Coordinates of C-alpha atoms in Angstrom, one line a residue:
Chain A
M1 CA -27.2 -15.8 15.8
N2 CA -27.2 -15.7 12.0
T3 CA -26.2 -18.6 9.8
V4 CA -25.5 -17.8 6.2
H5 CA -26.6 -20.4 3.8
R6 CA -25.0 -20.6 0.3
V7 CA -27.8 -20.0 -2.2
N8 CA -27.2 -20.6 -5.9
R9 CA -27.6 -17.3 -7.8
C10 CA -30.6 -17.2 -10.1
S11 CA -30.1 -15.6 -13.5
A12 CA -32.0 -12.5 -12.5
P13 CA -30.8 -10.8 -9.2
V14 CA -33.5 -11.0 -6.6
R15 CA -34.8 -8.0 -4.7
R16 CA -34.2 -8.3 -0.9
E17 CA -34.5 -5.8 1.9
G18 CA -33.8 -5.6 5.5
G19 CA -33.3 -3.3 8.5
A20 CA -30.4 -2.1 10.6
I21 CA -29.8 -1.3 14.2
A22 CA -28.1 2.0 13.9
S23 CA -27.1 4.4 11.2
S24 CA -25.2 7.4 10.2
A25 CA -27.3 9.9 8.3
G26 CA -27.7 9.8 4.5
I27 CA -29.3 8.1 1.6
V28 CA -27.2 6.5 -1.0
I29 CA -28.2 4.9 -4.3
G30 CA -25.3 2.9 -5.4
R31 CA -23.5 -0.4 -6.2
V32 CA -22.2 -3.1 -3.9
K33 CA -18.6 -4.0 -3.2
K34 CA -18.1 -6.8 -0.7
I35 CA -15.3 -6.4 1.7
L36 CA -15.1 -9.5 3.9
H37 CA -12.9 -10.7 6.7
G38 CA -11.8 -7.2 7.4
R39 CA -10.0 -6.8 4.2
Q40 CA -8.6 -3.3 3.6
P41 CA -9.7 -1.7 0.4
V42 CA -6.7 -0.6 -1.7
S43 CA -6.8 2.3 -4.1
E44 CA -7.0 1.1 -7.6
C45 CA -5.6 3.5 -10.1
T46 CA -4.3 3.4 -13.6
I47 CA -1.0 5.2 -14.0
S48 CA 0.6 6.8 -17.0
S49 CA 3.5 4.9 -18.5
T50 CA 6.1 7.4 -17.5
L51 CA 5.4 6.6 -13.9
I52 CA 5.8 2.8 -14.2
E53 CA 9.4 2.5 -13.0
Q54 CA 8.7 4.9 -10.1
E55 CA 5.8 2.7 -9.1
V56 CA 8.0 -0.5 -9.2
A57 CA 10.5 1.3 -7.1
R58 CA 7.8 2.1 -4.6
L59 CA 6.9 -1.5 -4.4
L60 CA 10.5 -2.5 -3.8
E61 CA 10.9 0.2 -1.1
A62 CA 7.7 -1.0 0.7
I63 CA 9.0 -4.6 0.6
E64 CA 12.3 -3.5 2.1
A65 CA 10.6 -1.4 4.8
A66 CA 8.3 -4.3 5.7
G67 CA 11.3 -6.6 5.9
Q68 CA 13.1 -4.2 8.3
A69 CA 10.0 -3.9 10.4
I70 CA 10.0 -7.7 10.8
D71 CA 13.7 -7.6 11.8
I72 CA 12.9 -5.1 14.5
E73 CA 10.1 -7.3 15.8
R74 CA 12.4 -10.3 15.7
N75 CA 14.9 -8.4 17.8
H76 CA 12.3 -7.7 20.4
L77 CA 11.2 -11.3 20.5
I78 CA 14.6 -13.0 20.4
H79 CA 15.2 -12.3 24.1
A80 CA 11.9 -13.9 25.1
D81 CA 11.6 -17.6 24.9
V82 CA 9.1 -17.6 22.1
R83 CA 9.8 -20.1 19.4
E84 CA 6.5 -20.1 17.4
P85 CA 6.2 -16.3 16.9
L86 CA 9.8 -16.3 15.7
M87 CA 9.1 -19.0 13.2
I88 CA 6.1 -17.1 12.0
L89 CA 8.1 -13.9 11.6
D90 CA 10.8 -15.8 9.7
M91 CA 8.2 -17.3 7.4
H92 CA 6.7 -13.8 6.8
R93 CA 10.1 -12.4 6.0
M94 CA 10.6 -15.1 3.4
L95 CA 7.2 -14.5 1.9
I96 CA 7.7 -10.8 1.7
T97 CA 11.1 -11.1 0.0
D98 CA 9.9 -13.9 -2.3
P99 CA 11.3 -13.2 -5.8
E100 CA 8.2 -14.5 -7.5
L101 CA 6.0 -12.1 -5.6
L102 CA 8.1 -9.1 -6.6
S103 CA 8.6 -10.1 -10.2
K104 CA 4.9 -11.0 -10.8
S105 CA 3.6 -7.9 -9.1
S106 CA 6.1 -5.7 -11.1
S107 CA 4.9 -7.4 -14.3
R108 CA 1.4 -6.4 -13.5
I109 CA 2.5 -2.8 -12.9
R110 CA 4.3 -2.7 -16.2
N111 CA 1.8 -4.6 -18.4
D112 CA -1.4 -3.2 -17.0
C113 CA -0.2 0.3 -16.0
I114 CA -1.6 0.1 -12.5
N115 CA -0.4 1.3 -9.1
A116 CA 1.6 -0.9 -6.8
E117 CA -1.1 -1.5 -4.2
W118 CA -3.5 -2.8 -6.8
A119 CA -0.8 -4.9 -8.5
L120 CA 0.2 -6.5 -5.2
R121 CA -3.4 -7.1 -4.1
L122 CA -4.2 -8.8 -7.4
E123 CA -1.1 -11.0 -7.1
M124 CA -1.9 -11.9 -3.5
D125 CA -5.5 -12.8 -4.6
A126 CA -4.1 -15.0 -7.4
I127 CA -1.7 -16.8 -5.2
E128 CA -4.3 -17.3 -2.4
H129 CA -6.7 -18.6 -5.0
V130 CA -4.1 -21.3 -6.0
F131 CA -3.7 -22.2 -2.4
E132 CA -7.4 -22.6 -1.9
Q133 CA -7.4 -25.4 -4.4
I134 CA -4.7 -27.4 -2.7
E135 CA -6.1 -30.4 -1.0
D136 CA -3.5 -30.8 1.7
E137 CA -4.9 -29.0 4.7
Y138 CA -1.6 -27.7 6.0
L139 CA -0.6 -26.2 2.7
C140 CA -4.0 -24.8 2.1
N141 CA -3.9 -22.9 5.3
R142 CA -0.7 -21.2 4.3
K143 CA -2.8 -18.8 2.4
H144 CA -3.4 -16.9 5.7
D145 CA 0.3 -16.4 6.0
I146 CA 0.4 -15.0 2.5
E147 CA -2.4 -12.6 3.3
H148 CA -0.7 -11.4 6.5
A149 CA 2.7 -11.1 4.9
G150 CA 1.3 -9.3 1.9
R151 CA -0.7 -6.9 4.2
R152 CA 2.6 -5.8 5.8
I153 CA 3.8 -4.7 2.4
L154 CA 0.4 -3.1 1.6
D155 CA 0.5 -1.1 4.9
H156 CA 3.9 0.3 4.0
L157 CA 2.7 1.2 0.5
M158 CA -0.5 2.9 1.8
G159 CA 1.6 4.9 4.2
T160 CA 3.5 6.4 1.3
S161 CA 0.5 6.6 -1.0
G162 CA 0.2 10.4 -0.8
Q163 CA 2.4 10.8 -3.8
S164 CA 0.7 8.2 -5.9
D165 CA -2.8 9.6 -5.3
A166 CA -1.7 13.0 -6.6
L167 CA -0.3 11.6 -9.8
S168 CA -3.0 9.2 -10.9
R169 CA -6.7 9.3 -11.5
P170 CA -9.2 6.8 -10.1
D171 CA -10.2 4.0 -12.3
Q172 CA -13.9 4.0 -11.3
S173 CA -16.3 6.1 -13.3
G174 CA -17.1 9.2 -11.3
D175 CA -20.9 8.6 -11.4
V176 CA -20.9 5.2 -9.7
R177 CA -21.4 5.4 -6.0
M178 CA -19.8 2.5 -4.2
I179 CA -21.3 1.1 -1.1
Y180 CA -19.0 -1.2 0.8
V181 CA -20.7 -4.2 2.5
G182 CA -19.1 -6.5 5.0
D183 CA -19.4 -8.3 8.3
D184 CA -17.7 -5.7 10.5
F185 CA -15.4 -2.8 9.8
S186 CA -13.0 -1.4 12.3
V187 CA -12.7 2.4 13.0
S188 CA -9.6 2.6 10.8
D189 CA -11.4 0.7 8.0
V190 CA -14.1 3.3 8.2
V191 CA -11.8 6.3 8.0
S192 CA -9.7 4.6 5.2
M193 CA -12.9 3.9 3.2
W194 CA -14.1 7.5 3.6
R195 CA -10.7 8.8 2.4
H196 CA -11.0 6.6 -0.6
G197 CA -14.3 8.2 -1.6
V198 CA -16.7 5.4 -0.7
A199 CA -20.2 6.7 -0.8
G200 CA -21.6 4.5 2.1
I201 CA -21.0 1.4 4.2
I202 CA -23.2 -1.4 5.6
T203 CA -22.1 -4.1 8.0
E204 CA -24.0 -7.1 9.1
L205 CA -22.7 -6.9 12.7
G206 CA -22.7 -4.1 15.1
G207 CA -25.0 -2.2 17.5
P208 CA -25.8 1.4 18.4
D209 CA -22.9 3.5 19.7
A210 CA -20.3 1.1 18.4
H211 CA -17.2 3.1 17.7
N212 CA -17.4 2.6 13.9
I213 CA -20.8 4.1 13.6
I214 CA -19.8 7.0 15.9
V215 CA -16.9 7.8 13.7
A216 CA -19.0 7.4 10.5
R217 CA -21.4 10.1 11.9
G218 CA -18.4 12.3 12.8
I219 CA -17.1 12.4 9.3
G220 CA -20.5 12.4 7.7
L221 CA -20.3 9.0 6.0
P222 CA -23.7 7.4 5.5
A223 CA -23.7 4.0 7.1
L224 CA -25.8 1.2 8.5
V225 CA -24.7 -1.4 11.1
G226 CA -26.4 -4.4 12.4
A227 CA -27.9 -5.1 9.0
T228 CA -28.8 -8.7 9.6
G229 CA -29.0 -10.8 6.5
I230 CA -27.4 -8.4 4.1
L231 CA -24.5 -10.7 3.3
T232 CA -26.7 -13.6 2.2
D233 CA -26.8 -13.9 -1.6
I234 CA -25.2 -10.5 -2.5
E235 CA -22.7 -9.9 -5.3
D236 CA -20.3 -7.2 -6.3
G237 CA -22.0 -4.8 -8.6
D238 CA -25.6 -5.4 -7.3
S239 CA -27.7 -2.3 -7.0
L240 CA -28.2 -1.2 -3.4
I241 CA -30.1 1.5 -1.7
L242 CA -28.8 2.6 1.7
D243 CA -31.5 4.5 3.6
A244 CA -30.3 5.8 7.0
E245 CA -33.5 7.8 7.6
Q246 CA -35.5 4.6 8.0
N247 CA -32.6 2.3 8.8
V248 CA -33.4 0.2 5.8
W249 CA -31.4 -1.3 2.9
I250 CA -32.8 -2.5 -0.4
L251 CA -30.8 -4.9 -2.6
N252 CA -31.6 -4.9 -6.3
P253 CA -34.4 -2.4 -5.9
R254 CA -37.2 -2.1 -8.4
Q255 CA -37.1 0.7 -11.0
N256 CA -40.0 2.6 -9.3
E257 CA -38.2 2.4 -5.9
Q258 CA -35.0 3.8 -7.4
L259 CA -37.0 6.7 -8.9
A260 CA -38.8 7.3 -5.6
Y261 CA -35.5 7.5 -3.7
A262 CA -33.9 9.8 -6.2
K263 CA -36.8 12.2 -5.7
F264 CA -36.5 11.8 -2.0
K265 CA -32.8 12.6 -2.1
T266 CA -33.7 15.9 -3.9
A267 CA -36.3 16.7 -1.3
I268 CA -33.7 16.1 1.5
S269 CA -31.2 18.4 -0.1
I270 CA -33.8 21.1 -0.1
S271 CA -34.5 20.6 3.6
Q272 CA -30.8 20.6 4.1
K273 CA -30.8 24.2 2.9
D274 CA -33.2 25.0 5.7
L275 CA -30.8 23.4 8.2
E276 CA -27.9 25.3 6.7
A277 CA -29.6 28.5 7.8
F278 CA -28.4 27.6 11.3
A279 CA -24.8 27.2 10.3
C280 CA -22.4 29.5 12.3
K281 CA -25.2 30.9 14.4
A282 CA -25.4 31.1 18.1
S283 CA -27.0 28.1 19.9
L284 CA -30.0 29.8 21.6
S285 CA -33.5 28.8 22.8
A286 CA -36.5 30.7 21.5
D287 CA -36.2 33.1 24.4
G288 CA -32.5 33.7 23.9
H289 CA -31.1 31.3 26.5
E290 CA -27.8 29.9 25.4
L291 CA -27.0 26.2 25.4
K292 CA -23.6 25.8 23.7
L293 CA -23.2 23.0 21.1
M294 CA -19.8 21.4 20.8
A295 CA -18.3 18.6 18.7
N296 CA -17.1 15.1 19.7
I297 CA -13.9 14.7 17.8
E298 CA -11.9 11.5 17.0
F299 CA -9.8 12.7 14.1
P300 CA -8.7 16.2 13.1
E301 CA -10.4 15.5 9.7
E302 CA -13.8 15.9 11.4
L303 CA -13.0 19.5 12.1
D304 CA -13.4 20.5 8.5
M305 CA -17.2 19.7 8.7
A306 CA -17.4 21.1 12.2
E307 CA -16.0 24.5 11.2
K308 CA -18.5 24.8 8.3
I309 CA -21.3 24.2 10.8
G310 CA -20.0 26.5 13.5
I311 CA -19.3 24.9 16.8
D312 CA -18.8 26.5 20.2
G313 CA -15.8 24.3 20.9
I314 CA -14.7 20.7 21.2
G315 CA -16.7 19.1 24.0
L316 CA -15.0 15.7 23.8
Y317 CA -11.7 14.9 22.2
R318 CA -11.3 11.2 22.3
S319 CA -7.5 11.0 22.7
E320 CA -7.3 7.2 22.2
F321 CA -7.9 7.6 18.5
L322 CA -4.6 9.3 18.2
F323 CA -2.9 6.1 19.1
I324 CA -5.2 3.6 17.4
N325 CA -2.8 2.9 14.5
E326 CA 0.5 3.3 16.2
S327 CA 2.6 0.3 17.0
S328 CA 4.1 1.8 20.1
M329 CA 3.1 4.3 22.7
P330 CA 3.7 7.8 21.4
D331 CA 6.1 9.9 23.5
E332 CA 5.3 13.1 25.2
A333 CA 6.7 15.3 22.5
Y334 CA 4.5 13.7 19.8
Q335 CA 1.4 13.8 21.9
Y336 CA 2.0 17.4 22.9
E337 CA 2.4 18.4 19.2
Q338 CA -0.9 16.8 18.3
Y339 CA -2.8 18.3 21.2
A340 CA -1.2 21.7 20.7
K341 CA -2.2 21.6 17.0
L342 CA -5.8 20.9 17.9
V343 CA -6.0 23.6 20.5
R344 CA -4.5 26.2 18.2
R345 CA -6.9 25.2 15.4
M346 CA -9.8 25.9 17.7
D347 CA -8.5 29.5 18.0
G348 CA -9.6 30.4 21.5
K349 CA -12.6 28.1 21.7
P350 CA -12.6 25.6 24.6
V351 CA -11.3 22.1 24.1
T352 CA -12.1 19.3 26.5
M353 CA -9.6 16.5 26.1
R354 CA -10.5 13.1 27.6
L355 CA -7.6 10.9 28.9
L356 CA -7.1 7.6 27.2
D357 CA -10.3 5.6 27.5
I358 CA -9.0 2.1 26.7
G359 CA -8.6 -1.4 28.1
G360 CA -11.3 -3.9 28.9
D361 CA -13.5 -4.1 25.8
R362 CA -11.1 -1.8 23.9
P363 CA -8.0 -3.9 23.5
W364 CA -4.7 -2.2 23.8
L365 CA -1.8 -3.3 21.8
Y366 CA 1.2 -1.8 23.5
S367 CA 2.9 -4.6 25.3
D368 CA 4.6 -2.3 27.7
L369 CA 1.2 -1.4 29.3
A370 CA 0.5 -3.2 32.6
G371 CA -2.7 -5.0 32.3
H372 CA -2.6 -5.2 28.4
D373 CA -3.0 -8.9 28.4
Y374 CA -5.8 -8.8 30.9
S375 CA -8.5 -11.2 30.1
G376 CA -11.1 -10.5 32.8
A377 CA -14.4 -12.2 32.4
N378 CA -16.2 -9.0 32.1
P379 CA -14.2 -6.5 30.0
A380 CA -16.7 -3.7 30.0
M381 CA -16.6 -3.7 33.8
G382 CA -12.9 -4.4 34.1
L383 CA -9.6 -2.7 34.0
R384 CA -10.2 0.2 31.7
G385 CA -10.3 4.0 31.7
L386 CA -9.1 5.6 34.9
R387 CA -8.5 2.2 36.5
L388 CA -6.0 1.2 33.8
L389 CA -4.4 4.6 33.9
L390 CA -3.8 4.6 37.6
R391 CA -2.2 1.2 37.2
N392 CA 0.3 2.7 34.8
P393 CA 1.5 5.9 36.5
E394 CA 4.4 6.6 34.2
L395 CA 2.3 6.4 31.0
L396 CA -0.3 8.5 32.8
S397 CA 2.2 11.2 33.7
I398 CA 3.5 11.4 30.1
H399 CA -0.1 11.6 28.8
L400 CA -1.1 14.3 31.4
S401 CA 2.0 16.3 30.9
A402 CA 1.4 16.5 27.1
M403 CA -2.2 17.8 27.7
L404 CA -1.2 20.2 30.5
R405 CA 1.4 21.7 28.3
A406 CA -1.1 22.0 25.4
A407 CA -3.1 24.3 27.7
E408 CA -0.7 27.2 27.0
H409 CA -2.2 27.5 23.5
G410 CA -5.8 28.0 24.5
P411 CA -8.5 27.0 27.0
V412 CA -8.1 23.3 27.8
R413 CA -10.0 21.1 30.2
I414 CA -9.0 17.5 31.0
L415 CA -11.8 14.9 31.3
V416 CA -11.2 11.7 33.2
P417 CA -13.0 8.5 32.0
M418 CA -14.6 5.7 34.0
V419 CA -14.4 7.5 37.4
T420 CA -16.0 5.3 40.0
T421 CA -15.0 6.9 43.4
S422 CA -13.9 10.2 44.6
G423 CA -10.7 8.5 45.9
E424 CA -9.7 7.7 42.4
M425 CA -10.1 11.3 41.3
E426 CA -8.0 12.5 44.3
Q427 CA -5.2 10.1 43.1
L428 CA -5.5 11.4 39.6
R429 CA -5.4 15.0 40.7
D430 CA -2.3 14.4 42.8
I431 CA -0.4 13.0 39.8
A432 CA -1.6 16.0 37.8
E433 CA -0.2 18.4 40.5
Q434 CA 3.1 16.6 40.4
C435 CA 3.3 16.9 36.6
K436 CA 2.4 20.6 36.8
S437 CA 5.1 21.4 39.4
R438 CA 7.7 19.4 37.5
L439 CA 6.8 21.4 34.3
G440 CA 6.6 24.7 36.1
I441 CA 2.9 25.2 35.1
T442 CA 1.0 27.5 37.5
Q443 CA -2.1 28.2 35.4
A444 CA -5.3 26.6 36.6
I445 CA -6.3 23.8 34.3
P446 CA -9.8 22.3 35.1
I447 CA -9.9 18.5 35.6
G448 CA -13.3 17.0 35.6
S449 CA -15.1 13.6 35.9
M450 CA -17.0 11.7 33.3
I451 CA -20.3 10.7 34.9
E452 CA -20.8 7.3 33.3
V453 CA -20.5 4.8 36.1
P454 CA -23.8 4.8 38.0
A455 CA -21.9 4.9 41.3
A456 CA -20.4 8.2 40.3
A457 CA -23.8 9.6 39.4
L458 CA -25.3 8.5 42.7
M459 CA -22.4 10.0 44.7
A460 CA -22.4 13.2 42.6
D461 CA -22.2 15.4 45.7
D462 CA -19.0 13.7 46.8
M463 CA -17.6 13.7 43.3
A464 CA -18.2 17.4 42.9
R465 CA -15.7 18.1 45.7
V466 CA -12.9 16.6 43.6
S467 CA -14.0 17.6 40.1
D468 CA -13.8 21.0 38.4
F469 CA -16.6 20.0 36.1
F470 CA -18.8 17.0 35.1
S471 CA -19.5 15.6 31.7
I472 CA -22.2 12.9 31.4
G473 CA -21.3 10.0 29.2
T474 CA -24.8 8.8 28.4
N475 CA -23.6 5.8 26.3
D476 CA -21.9 4.0 29.1
L477 CA -24.3 5.4 31.8
L478 CA -27.1 3.8 29.8
Q479 CA -25.2 0.6 29.3
Y480 CA -24.4 0.1 33.0
T481 CA -27.9 1.3 34.2
L482 CA -29.8 -1.0 31.7
A483 CA -27.2 -3.8 32.1
A484 CA -27.4 -4.2 28.3
D485 CA -24.4 -4.5 26.0
R486 CA -24.7 -1.7 23.4
N487 CA -23.0 -3.9 20.8
D488 CA -25.3 -6.9 21.3
E489 CA -28.0 -6.9 18.6
E490 CA -30.2 -9.1 20.8
V491 CA -30.6 -6.5 23.5
A492 CA -29.8 -3.2 21.8
G493 CA -33.5 -2.5 21.6
L494 CA -33.6 -1.8 25.3
Y495 CA -31.7 1.4 24.6
Q496 CA -34.8 2.8 23.1
S497 CA -37.4 1.4 25.5
G498 CA -35.4 1.8 28.7
V499 CA -33.8 5.2 28.3
K500 CA -35.9 7.0 30.8
A501 CA -34.1 5.1 33.6
V502 CA -31.1 7.5 33.3
H503 CA -33.3 10.6 33.7
Q504 CA -33.1 10.5 37.5
L505 CA -29.4 10.0 37.5
I506 CA -28.9 12.9 35.1
V507 CA -31.1 15.2 37.3
H508 CA -29.3 14.1 40.5
A509 CA -25.9 14.8 38.9
S510 CA -27.1 18.2 37.6
A511 CA -28.4 19.2 41.0
A512 CA -25.1 18.3 42.7
A513 CA -23.2 20.3 40.1
K514 CA -25.3 23.3 40.6
K515 CA -24.9 23.1 44.4
A516 CA -21.2 22.9 44.0
A517 CA -21.2 25.6 41.4
I518 CA -19.4 23.5 38.8
P519 CA -20.3 23.2 35.1
I520 CA -22.0 20.1 33.8
S521 CA -22.4 18.9 30.2
V522 CA -23.5 15.9 28.1
C523 CA -21.1 14.2 25.7
G524 CA -22.9 11.0 24.9
E525 CA -25.3 10.2 22.1
L526 CA -28.3 11.5 24.0
A527 CA -26.9 15.0 23.4
A528 CA -27.9 14.5 19.8
D529 CA -31.4 13.3 20.6
P530 CA -34.0 16.1 20.1
E531 CA -36.3 14.5 22.6
W532 CA -33.8 15.3 25.3
T533 CA -32.9 18.8 24.2
A534 CA -35.5 20.5 26.3
T535 CA -34.6 18.5 29.4
F536 CA -30.9 19.5 29.0
L537 CA -31.8 23.1 28.4
N538 CA -33.9 23.2 31.6
L539 CA -31.2 21.5 33.7
D540 CA -28.8 24.3 32.9
M541 CA -26.3 22.2 31.0
E542 CA -23.3 24.3 30.0
Y543 CA -23.0 22.5 26.7
L544 CA -24.1 19.5 24.6
S545 CA -21.3 17.8 22.7
M546 CA -22.1 15.5 19.8
S547 CA -21.0 14.3 16.4
S548 CA -20.8 17.4 14.1
S549 CA -23.4 15.9 11.7
N550 CA -26.1 16.3 14.4
I551 CA -25.3 19.9 15.5
L552 CA -27.5 21.8 13.1
N553 CA -30.5 19.7 13.8
I554 CA -30.2 20.2 17.5
R555 CA -29.5 23.9 17.0
R556 CA -32.8 24.2 15.0
Y557 CA -34.7 22.2 17.6
L558 CA -33.2 24.3 20.4
S559 CA -34.4 27.5 18.7
R560 CA -38.0 26.3 19.2
Q561 CA -37.8 25.5 22.9
T562 CA -38.4 28.0 25.8
Y563 CA -36.3 27.9 28.9
Q564 CA -38.2 26.4 31.9
P565 CA -35.6 25.7 34.6
L566 CA -36.1 22.5 36.6
L567 CA -33.5 23.1 39.3
P568 CA -34.1 25.4 42.2
Chain B
M1 CA 14.6 -25.0 0.7
A2 CA 14.0 -21.6 -0.8
A3 CA 16.5 -20.1 1.7
E4 CA 19.1 -22.7 0.7
A5 CA 18.5 -22.2 -3.0
S6 CA 18.7 -18.4 -2.7
R7 CA 22.3 -18.7 -1.6
F8 CA 23.3 -19.6 -5.1
K9 CA 23.5 -17.5 -8.2
S10 CA 22.1 -20.0 -10.6
E11 CA 18.6 -20.3 -11.8
I12 CA 17.1 -23.3 -9.9
S13 CA 13.8 -24.9 -10.7
L14 CA 11.8 -27.5 -8.9
I15 CA 9.7 -29.7 -11.2
K16 CA 6.7 -31.9 -10.4
G17 CA 5.3 -33.5 -13.5
E18 CA 4.3 -30.7 -15.8
I19 CA 4.7 -27.9 -13.3
E20 CA 8.0 -26.0 -12.8
V21 CA 8.5 -23.4 -10.1
N22 CA 11.3 -21.1 -9.1
C23 CA 13.1 -23.0 -6.3
K24 CA 14.0 -19.7 -4.6
S25 CA 10.4 -18.8 -4.2
I26 CA 8.8 -20.2 -1.0
M27 CA 5.4 -19.5 -2.4
G28 CA 6.3 -21.4 -5.6
I29 CA 7.5 -24.4 -3.6
M30 CA 4.3 -24.4 -1.5
M31 CA 2.1 -24.1 -4.5
L32 CA 3.7 -27.1 -6.0
A33 CA 1.8 -28.9 -3.2
A34 CA 4.3 -31.7 -3.0
C35 CA 3.7 -34.0 -0.1
K36 CA 5.9 -36.8 1.2
D37 CA 6.9 -39.4 -1.3
T38 CA 6.3 -37.2 -4.3
D39 CA 8.8 -37.5 -7.2
L40 CA 10.5 -34.1 -7.8
Q41 CA 13.1 -33.0 -10.3
L42 CA 15.7 -30.3 -9.7
R43 CA 17.2 -28.3 -12.5
A44 CA 19.9 -25.7 -12.1
E45 CA 21.6 -23.4 -14.7
G46 CA 24.5 -21.2 -13.9
D47 CA 28.1 -21.0 -12.7
D48 CA 27.4 -22.7 -9.3
A49 CA 24.8 -25.1 -10.6
L50 CA 26.5 -28.2 -9.5
A51 CA 27.1 -26.9 -6.0
A52 CA 23.5 -25.7 -5.8
L53 CA 22.1 -29.1 -6.8
A54 CA 24.3 -30.9 -4.3
A55 CA 23.3 -28.6 -1.4
I56 CA 19.6 -28.9 -2.1
K57 CA 19.8 -32.7 -2.5
A58 CA 21.6 -32.9 0.9
L59 CA 18.8 -30.8 2.4
V60 CA 16.1 -33.1 1.1
D61 CA 18.0 -36.2 2.2
N62 CA 18.6 -35.0 5.7
R63 CA 15.7 -32.9 6.7
F64 CA 12.6 -33.5 4.8
G65 CA 11.5 -36.4 6.9
E66 CA 10.4 -33.7 9.4
M67 CA 8.3 -31.6 7.1
E68 CA 4.6 -32.0 7.5

């Protein structure tokens, strides 16, 4: 593990470089902004003086809304015997409605002509700074309460920030590309940063196939994760080169390096033109054999890029990302609306929706979910995916019903995560049948299994009896087969050296699918690996589904392969 | 203390040495970093100033033995 030593800054910034474990494509020449301890970036805008009172009103509204949210939480808790959380809530409520916080933040808005988020953030920073100087340990630690309370207000402000963005202009000069550097960023951090126009991100922690890097690829945001050592002796404003082609970062690069990279960037954009020739073309081998290419989607925003590139459908819709920022389980109506919107947008192209793949190492916040406070010793191998869903039949029914109803808008398939035995699939199918008869749905809607647990791959013939299709989740299949945690930087290298081990499992599953005459596809990161494209083509995969930013590359690669079938 | 002070209309300040903070502000009070046995002054200005002072003094006398 890494220990960070405080090094005194020399007068001239020192050039340092390092590697990274995984990346999202792109090269950025920019400047550092440190975001530590998962701090959310806030939009920093100057506003015209006519909008000042409106901005102050926004702040007031956000404070009231945050206060009301606390009251609701308090109501939930008051029936349980929980003294400490209640005290914390009360403290937060007092901090949020503190008259000094409001008056000082409002003054900043008025005097500096800045937006509410920025004013509040600055005020919070100032107050926290004062607290850091206090010697008394108890009082010094109160600064965390101020941060949490302030964030509640910020969340409400950012929720309504749509208006403010339209009316103000960003304070940064348009030419400066900001690269955000931190220890770890959550998926919602990544999306939020991208929306704020950040040019690239680098985190010290993280391994391949971590969710944040997957989403970064999906939205086309250049990124590096597992960049050990980057946070040592780095300051805001330092020059930084992010090179996702070689998985390298260079802090305070030399002049000649900067020039070399600028030239390289130009060269890349020229070769991008070559790739663009494959946009909106059919996905064919050299001898005209089709292998469809589809997109893995987390957020609807990713479809903008996907549509420019031309996709044959959505091969994996990760439904859990719909709920990632919600504070309570969305009801059937809301889910149905979102799924229907997605299907309609695809305009007749197939959409494979995966049921919620949560639990275990993906913590679930809704307290009304059985097993949510599960703390098994081995989360990746615990109560998650289908196991968790079967333990919550009501939630599962709502979830399934919303998806089944969405099928009236276009071709929908339902994919089941973490299937281990055929018995589980039979249970799932029964529940789906009950939902269908309750809803009066008679159309056939395919329900298929993820092949990601080695047991399911080995028992593929049995699985094929109870599945309308297979989709191979190579990320988890690799993880379980290699017994290596994909997020552990110490062993992440095994994913490169040990990858051939899953070849047999993939061939076995493909043979079983062919025998049972059901389609099989790949939706894990191997789908985007050109070294596997020929294998997948020759195994008669129905489609490969991957992050949109990889599709053109694979389409080009595919166009150079000839079809040589492997299965009898 | 901030909650109690907020019940009154008057402007109420808490003073430690040179530093004066708004008594209705929990952040202000905490920032004063006054631990046990610190000398503090209270100042109130307004219609209900006397009542405010009395109430806060009572609070301090009765409860602040328990504050960490």
